[in-house]
């Protein structure tokens, strides 16, 4: 009788123990953009895929619009383990490794070249060891970046002379457009519409969807389609949190990240087509330029950027082999 009771007790304890290790997982995902926007939709899709692939075991709670801090604070939070997951442009990682700058330089890479790059895996691993921030698989490319101007269509770099272009503050971006012949003017996002309307600048560089959403096209006449830079978002996870997850949960997050990135590319392309049609109806003229002419001239600027120390010496040669 005692043996029977002992066996029953062991079984009961085993059940409780197994239940203790089978707890659901709740993860906090933070990003800096507005609820309902293009990037928030990506976060929601990621959460949906994680829930589906884990059969409901893993829940991802989303905190948009800097609710948990600005991008600097979010990266610090992941490093410390107080924030689980963040989604944003990988270019923000140049704070931790200057070689990231080469991947955000205009007219440098195609999407396929970035996706197959072995070197970017090296840089990601260096950053993980340094910061405790792990990059999950997948390249969520944002809609393509193009050249927007007032008054006339710009088809070749030589036609840029005297054109003042709004850019964001990034050395690779400023120097490349200056090198192509424009006058690059770094301006805050909130100042763009007024600057265009007051002719402080004659144009800008950005993607079709956000030019439409912000109504910048009301102050623009032409779009030269160049697809000049591959800006993409990634999903980061705190390595501290990662190490607490089972191999099965880790696999779920990796698969969801990769599938979410592929979904986002298709989603962005559908938004592009819709946005272009709306702006054409409003009077904006679109034209496709010969990208090779722009790439060749930008190549001379790339060499100067390397000489300036923006990324490691010899990296251009290494990546072009």
Short mmCIF file of C-alpha atoms in Angstrom, two decimals, residues 87-286:
data_model
loop_
_atom_site.label_atom_id
_atom_site.label_comp_id
_atom_site.label_asym_id
_atom_site.label_seq_id
_atom_site.Cartn_x
_atom_site.Cartn_y
_atom_site.Cartn_z
CA UNK A 87 11.70 46.13 -34.62
CA UNK A 88 13.36 48.95 -36.56
CA UNK A 89 15.85 49.73 -39.34
CA UNK A 90 19.11 47.81 -38.90
CA UNK A 91 21.02 50.97 -39.88
CA UNK A 92 20.58 52.15 -36.26
CA UNK A 93 23.21 49.56 -35.32
CA UNK A 94 26.00 51.72 -36.80
CA UNK A 95 26.21 53.13 -33.26
CA UNK A 96 27.82 49.84 -32.23
CA UNK A 97 29.76 48.93 -35.39
CA UNK A 98 30.72 51.46 -38.05
CA UNK A 99 30.70 48.83 -40.82
CA UNK A 100 26.90 48.96 -40.76
CA UNK A 101 27.24 52.31 -42.58
CA UNK A 102 28.19 50.58 -45.82
CA UNK A 103 24.86 48.72 -45.90
CA UNK A 104 22.93 52.01 -45.72
CA UNK A 105 24.88 53.83 -48.42
CA UNK A 106 23.02 54.95 -51.59
CA UNK A 107 23.65 53.03 -54.82
CA UNK A 108 25.71 50.39 -53.01
CA UNK A 109 23.73 47.11 -52.90
CA UNK A 110 20.75 45.39 -54.44
CA UNK A 111 18.27 43.52 -52.27
CA UNK A 112 19.58 40.14 -53.36
CA UNK A 113 23.17 41.14 -52.58
CA UNK A 114 22.19 42.15 -49.05
CA UNK A 115 20.15 39.00 -48.43
CA UNK A 116 23.04 36.77 -49.46
CA UNK A 117 25.79 38.77 -47.72
CA UNK A 118 27.98 36.67 -45.44
CA UNK A 119 29.69 39.78 -44.09
CA UNK A 120 26.52 41.20 -42.60
CA UNK A 121 26.25 37.98 -40.57
CA UNK A 122 29.77 38.67 -39.22
CA UNK A 123 28.81 42.21 -38.22
CA UNK A 124 25.63 41.02 -36.53
CA UNK A 125 27.58 38.49 -34.48
CA UNK A 126 30.14 41.14 -33.45
CA UNK A 127 27.31 43.37 -32.26
CA UNK A 128 25.61 40.51 -30.41
CA UNK A 129 28.78 39.76 -28.48
CA UNK A 130 29.28 43.45 -27.71
CA UNK A 131 25.71 44.42 -26.79
CA UNK A 132 23.69 41.28 -26.08
CA UNK A 133 21.30 42.18 -28.93
CA UNK A 134 20.55 39.32 -31.30
CA UNK A 135 19.25 39.87 -34.85
CA UNK A 136 16.65 37.35 -35.98
CA UNK A 137 16.51 36.19 -39.62
CA UNK A 138 14.82 38.23 -42.34
CA UNK A 139 15.15 41.47 -44.29
CA UNK A 140 11.92 43.49 -44.19
CA UNK A 141 12.73 45.86 -47.04
CA UNK A 142 10.78 49.10 -46.99
CA UNK A 143 9.31 50.47 -50.22
CA UNK A 144 11.99 51.61 -52.67
CA UNK A 145 13.62 55.03 -52.28
CA UNK A 146 13.42 57.47 -55.18
CA UNK A 147 14.26 61.06 -56.16
CA UNK A 148 11.48 63.69 -55.97
CA UNK A 149 11.73 67.18 -57.48
CA UNK A 150 9.84 70.32 -58.30
CA UNK A 151 9.82 72.07 -61.71
CA UNK A 152 11.71 69.47 -63.79
CA UNK A 153 12.37 65.75 -64.10
CA UNK A 154 15.95 64.70 -63.25
CA UNK A 155 17.06 61.70 -65.32
CA UNK A 156 20.89 61.82 -65.11
CA UNK A 157 23.24 63.02 -62.33
CA UNK A 158 24.43 66.01 -64.39
CA UNK A 159 20.93 67.49 -64.21
CA UNK A 160 21.17 67.69 -60.41
CA UNK A 161 23.46 70.74 -60.37
CA UNK A 162 21.89 73.52 -58.32
CA UNK A 163 19.07 71.32 -56.98
CA UNK A 164 18.62 71.49 -53.19
CA UNK A 165 17.51 68.11 -51.89
CA UNK A 166 16.10 67.34 -48.48
CA UNK A 167 17.87 64.34 -46.91
CA UNK A 168 18.07 63.02 -43.37
CA UNK A 169 21.23 63.46 -41.32
CA UNK A 170 23.53 60.61 -42.33
CA UNK A 171 27.03 61.15 -43.68
CA UNK A 172 26.76 58.49 -46.39
CA UNK A 173 23.51 60.00 -47.65
CA UNK A 174 24.65 63.63 -47.53
CA UNK A 175 28.04 62.98 -49.15
CA UNK A 176 26.65 60.73 -51.88
CA UNK A 177 24.01 63.20 -53.05
CA UNK A 178 26.49 66.08 -52.87
CA UNK A 179 28.91 63.97 -54.92
CA UNK A 180 26.19 63.31 -57.50
CA UNK A 181 25.82 67.07 -58.01
CA UNK A 182 22.97 68.12 -55.72
CA UNK A 183 23.10 70.31 -52.63
CA UNK A 184 22.03 67.99 -49.83
CA UNK A 185 20.11 69.76 -47.06
CA UNK A 186 19.57 67.71 -43.86
CA UNK A 187 16.16 68.57 -42.40
CA UNK A 188 14.00 67.08 -39.66
CA UNK A 189 11.01 65.08 -40.89
CA UNK A 190 8.57 67.55 -39.36
CA UNK A 191 10.07 70.43 -41.37
CA UNK A 192 9.86 68.82 -44.81
CA UNK A 193 6.41 69.96 -46.00
CA UNK A 194 6.96 73.61 -45.07
CA UNK A 195 10.46 73.60 -46.53
CA UNK A 196 9.12 72.32 -49.85
CA UNK A 197 6.25 74.81 -49.90
CA UNK A 198 8.58 77.74 -49.12
CA UNK A 199 11.18 76.54 -51.67
CA UNK A 200 13.85 76.09 -49.00
CA UNK A 201 14.52 72.85 -50.88
CA UNK A 202 13.65 71.88 -54.47
CA UNK A 203 13.07 68.20 -53.80
CA UNK A 204 13.71 65.26 -51.54
CA UNK A 205 14.60 61.56 -51.45
CA UNK A 206 12.23 59.04 -49.93
CA UNK A 207 9.82 56.21 -50.65
CA UNK A 208 6.50 56.45 -52.49
CA UNK A 209 4.31 55.36 -49.58
CA UNK A 210 5.53 57.89 -47.03
CA UNK A 211 5.60 60.73 -49.58
CA UNK A 212 1.93 59.94 -50.18
CA UNK A 213 1.02 59.49 -46.52
CA UNK A 214 2.62 62.79 -45.48
CA UNK A 215 1.09 64.60 -48.49
CA UNK A 216 4.53 65.82 -49.60
CA UNK A 217 3.47 65.15 -53.18
CA UNK A 218 1.30 68.29 -52.98
CA UNK A 219 4.58 70.23 -53.21
CA UNK A 220 6.30 67.97 -55.76
CA UNK A 221 5.93 67.56 -59.52
CA UNK A 222 8.22 64.69 -60.50
CA UNK A 223 9.45 61.33 -59.23
CA UNK A 224 12.53 59.73 -60.76
CA UNK A 225 12.44 56.05 -59.84
CA UNK A 226 15.96 55.01 -58.83
CA UNK A 227 15.57 52.45 -56.03
CA UNK A 228 18.83 53.92 -54.75
CA UNK A 229 19.01 52.53 -51.25
CA UNK A 230 17.86 49.38 -49.51
CA UNK A 231 16.45 50.45 -46.15
CA UNK A 232 15.14 47.44 -44.27
CA UNK A 233 13.85 46.59 -40.85
CA UNK A 234 14.83 43.67 -38.67
CA UNK A 235 13.60 42.00 -35.51
CA UNK A 236 16.01 42.14 -32.57
CA UNK A 237 15.69 40.18 -29.35
CA UNK A 238 17.54 40.55 -26.09
CA UNK A 239 20.08 37.74 -25.77
CA UNK A 240 19.24 37.58 -22.07
CA UNK A 241 15.64 36.72 -22.94
CA UNK A 242 16.72 34.44 -25.80
CA UNK A 243 18.74 32.23 -23.46
CA UNK A 244 15.66 31.64 -21.26
CA UNK A 245 13.64 30.23 -24.17
CA UNK A 246 13.46 26.61 -25.21
CA UNK A 247 14.97 25.58 -28.56
CA UNK A 248 11.40 25.10 -29.82
CA UNK A 249 10.42 28.66 -28.83
CA UNK A 250 13.60 30.04 -30.38
CA UNK A 251 12.76 28.26 -33.63
CA UNK A 252 9.24 29.74 -33.58
CA UNK A 253 10.58 33.30 -33.23
CA UNK A 254 13.19 32.82 -35.98
CA UNK A 255 10.65 31.37 -38.41
CA UNK A 256 8.10 34.08 -37.60
CA UNK A 257 10.70 36.81 -38.12
CA UNK A 258 11.67 35.49 -41.55
CA UNK A 259 8.10 34.97 -42.71
CA UNK A 260 7.06 38.37 -41.40
CA UNK A 261 9.86 40.04 -43.40
CA UNK A 262 8.69 38.34 -46.61
CA UNK A 263 5.09 39.34 -45.89
CA UNK A 264 6.17 42.95 -45.30
CA UNK A 265 7.91 43.21 -48.68
CA UNK A 266 4.73 42.09 -50.46
CA UNK A 267 2.64 44.40 -48.28
CA UNK A 268 4.90 47.37 -49.06
CA UNK A 269 4.74 46.69 -52.80
CA UNK A 270 0.95 46.68 -52.71
CA UNK A 271 1.01 50.03 -50.92
CA UNK A 272 3.49 51.41 -53.49
CA UNK A 273 1.25 50.64 -56.44
CA UNK A 274 -1.75 52.22 -54.73
CA UNK A 275 0.23 55.32 -53.68
CA UNK A 276 1.73 55.88 -57.14
CA UNK A 277 -1.69 55.71 -58.76
CA UNK A 278 -3.07 58.28 -56.31
CA UNK A 279 -0.18 60.67 -56.93
CA UNK A 280 -0.34 60.29 -60.71
CA UNK A 281 -4.00 61.25 -60.48
CA UNK A 282 -2.92 64.31 -58.46
CA UNK A 283 -0.50 65.33 -61.25
CA UNK A 284 2.89 63.87 -60.25
CA UNK A 285 4.90 62.53 -63.23
CA UNK A 286 6.83 59.28 -62.72
#
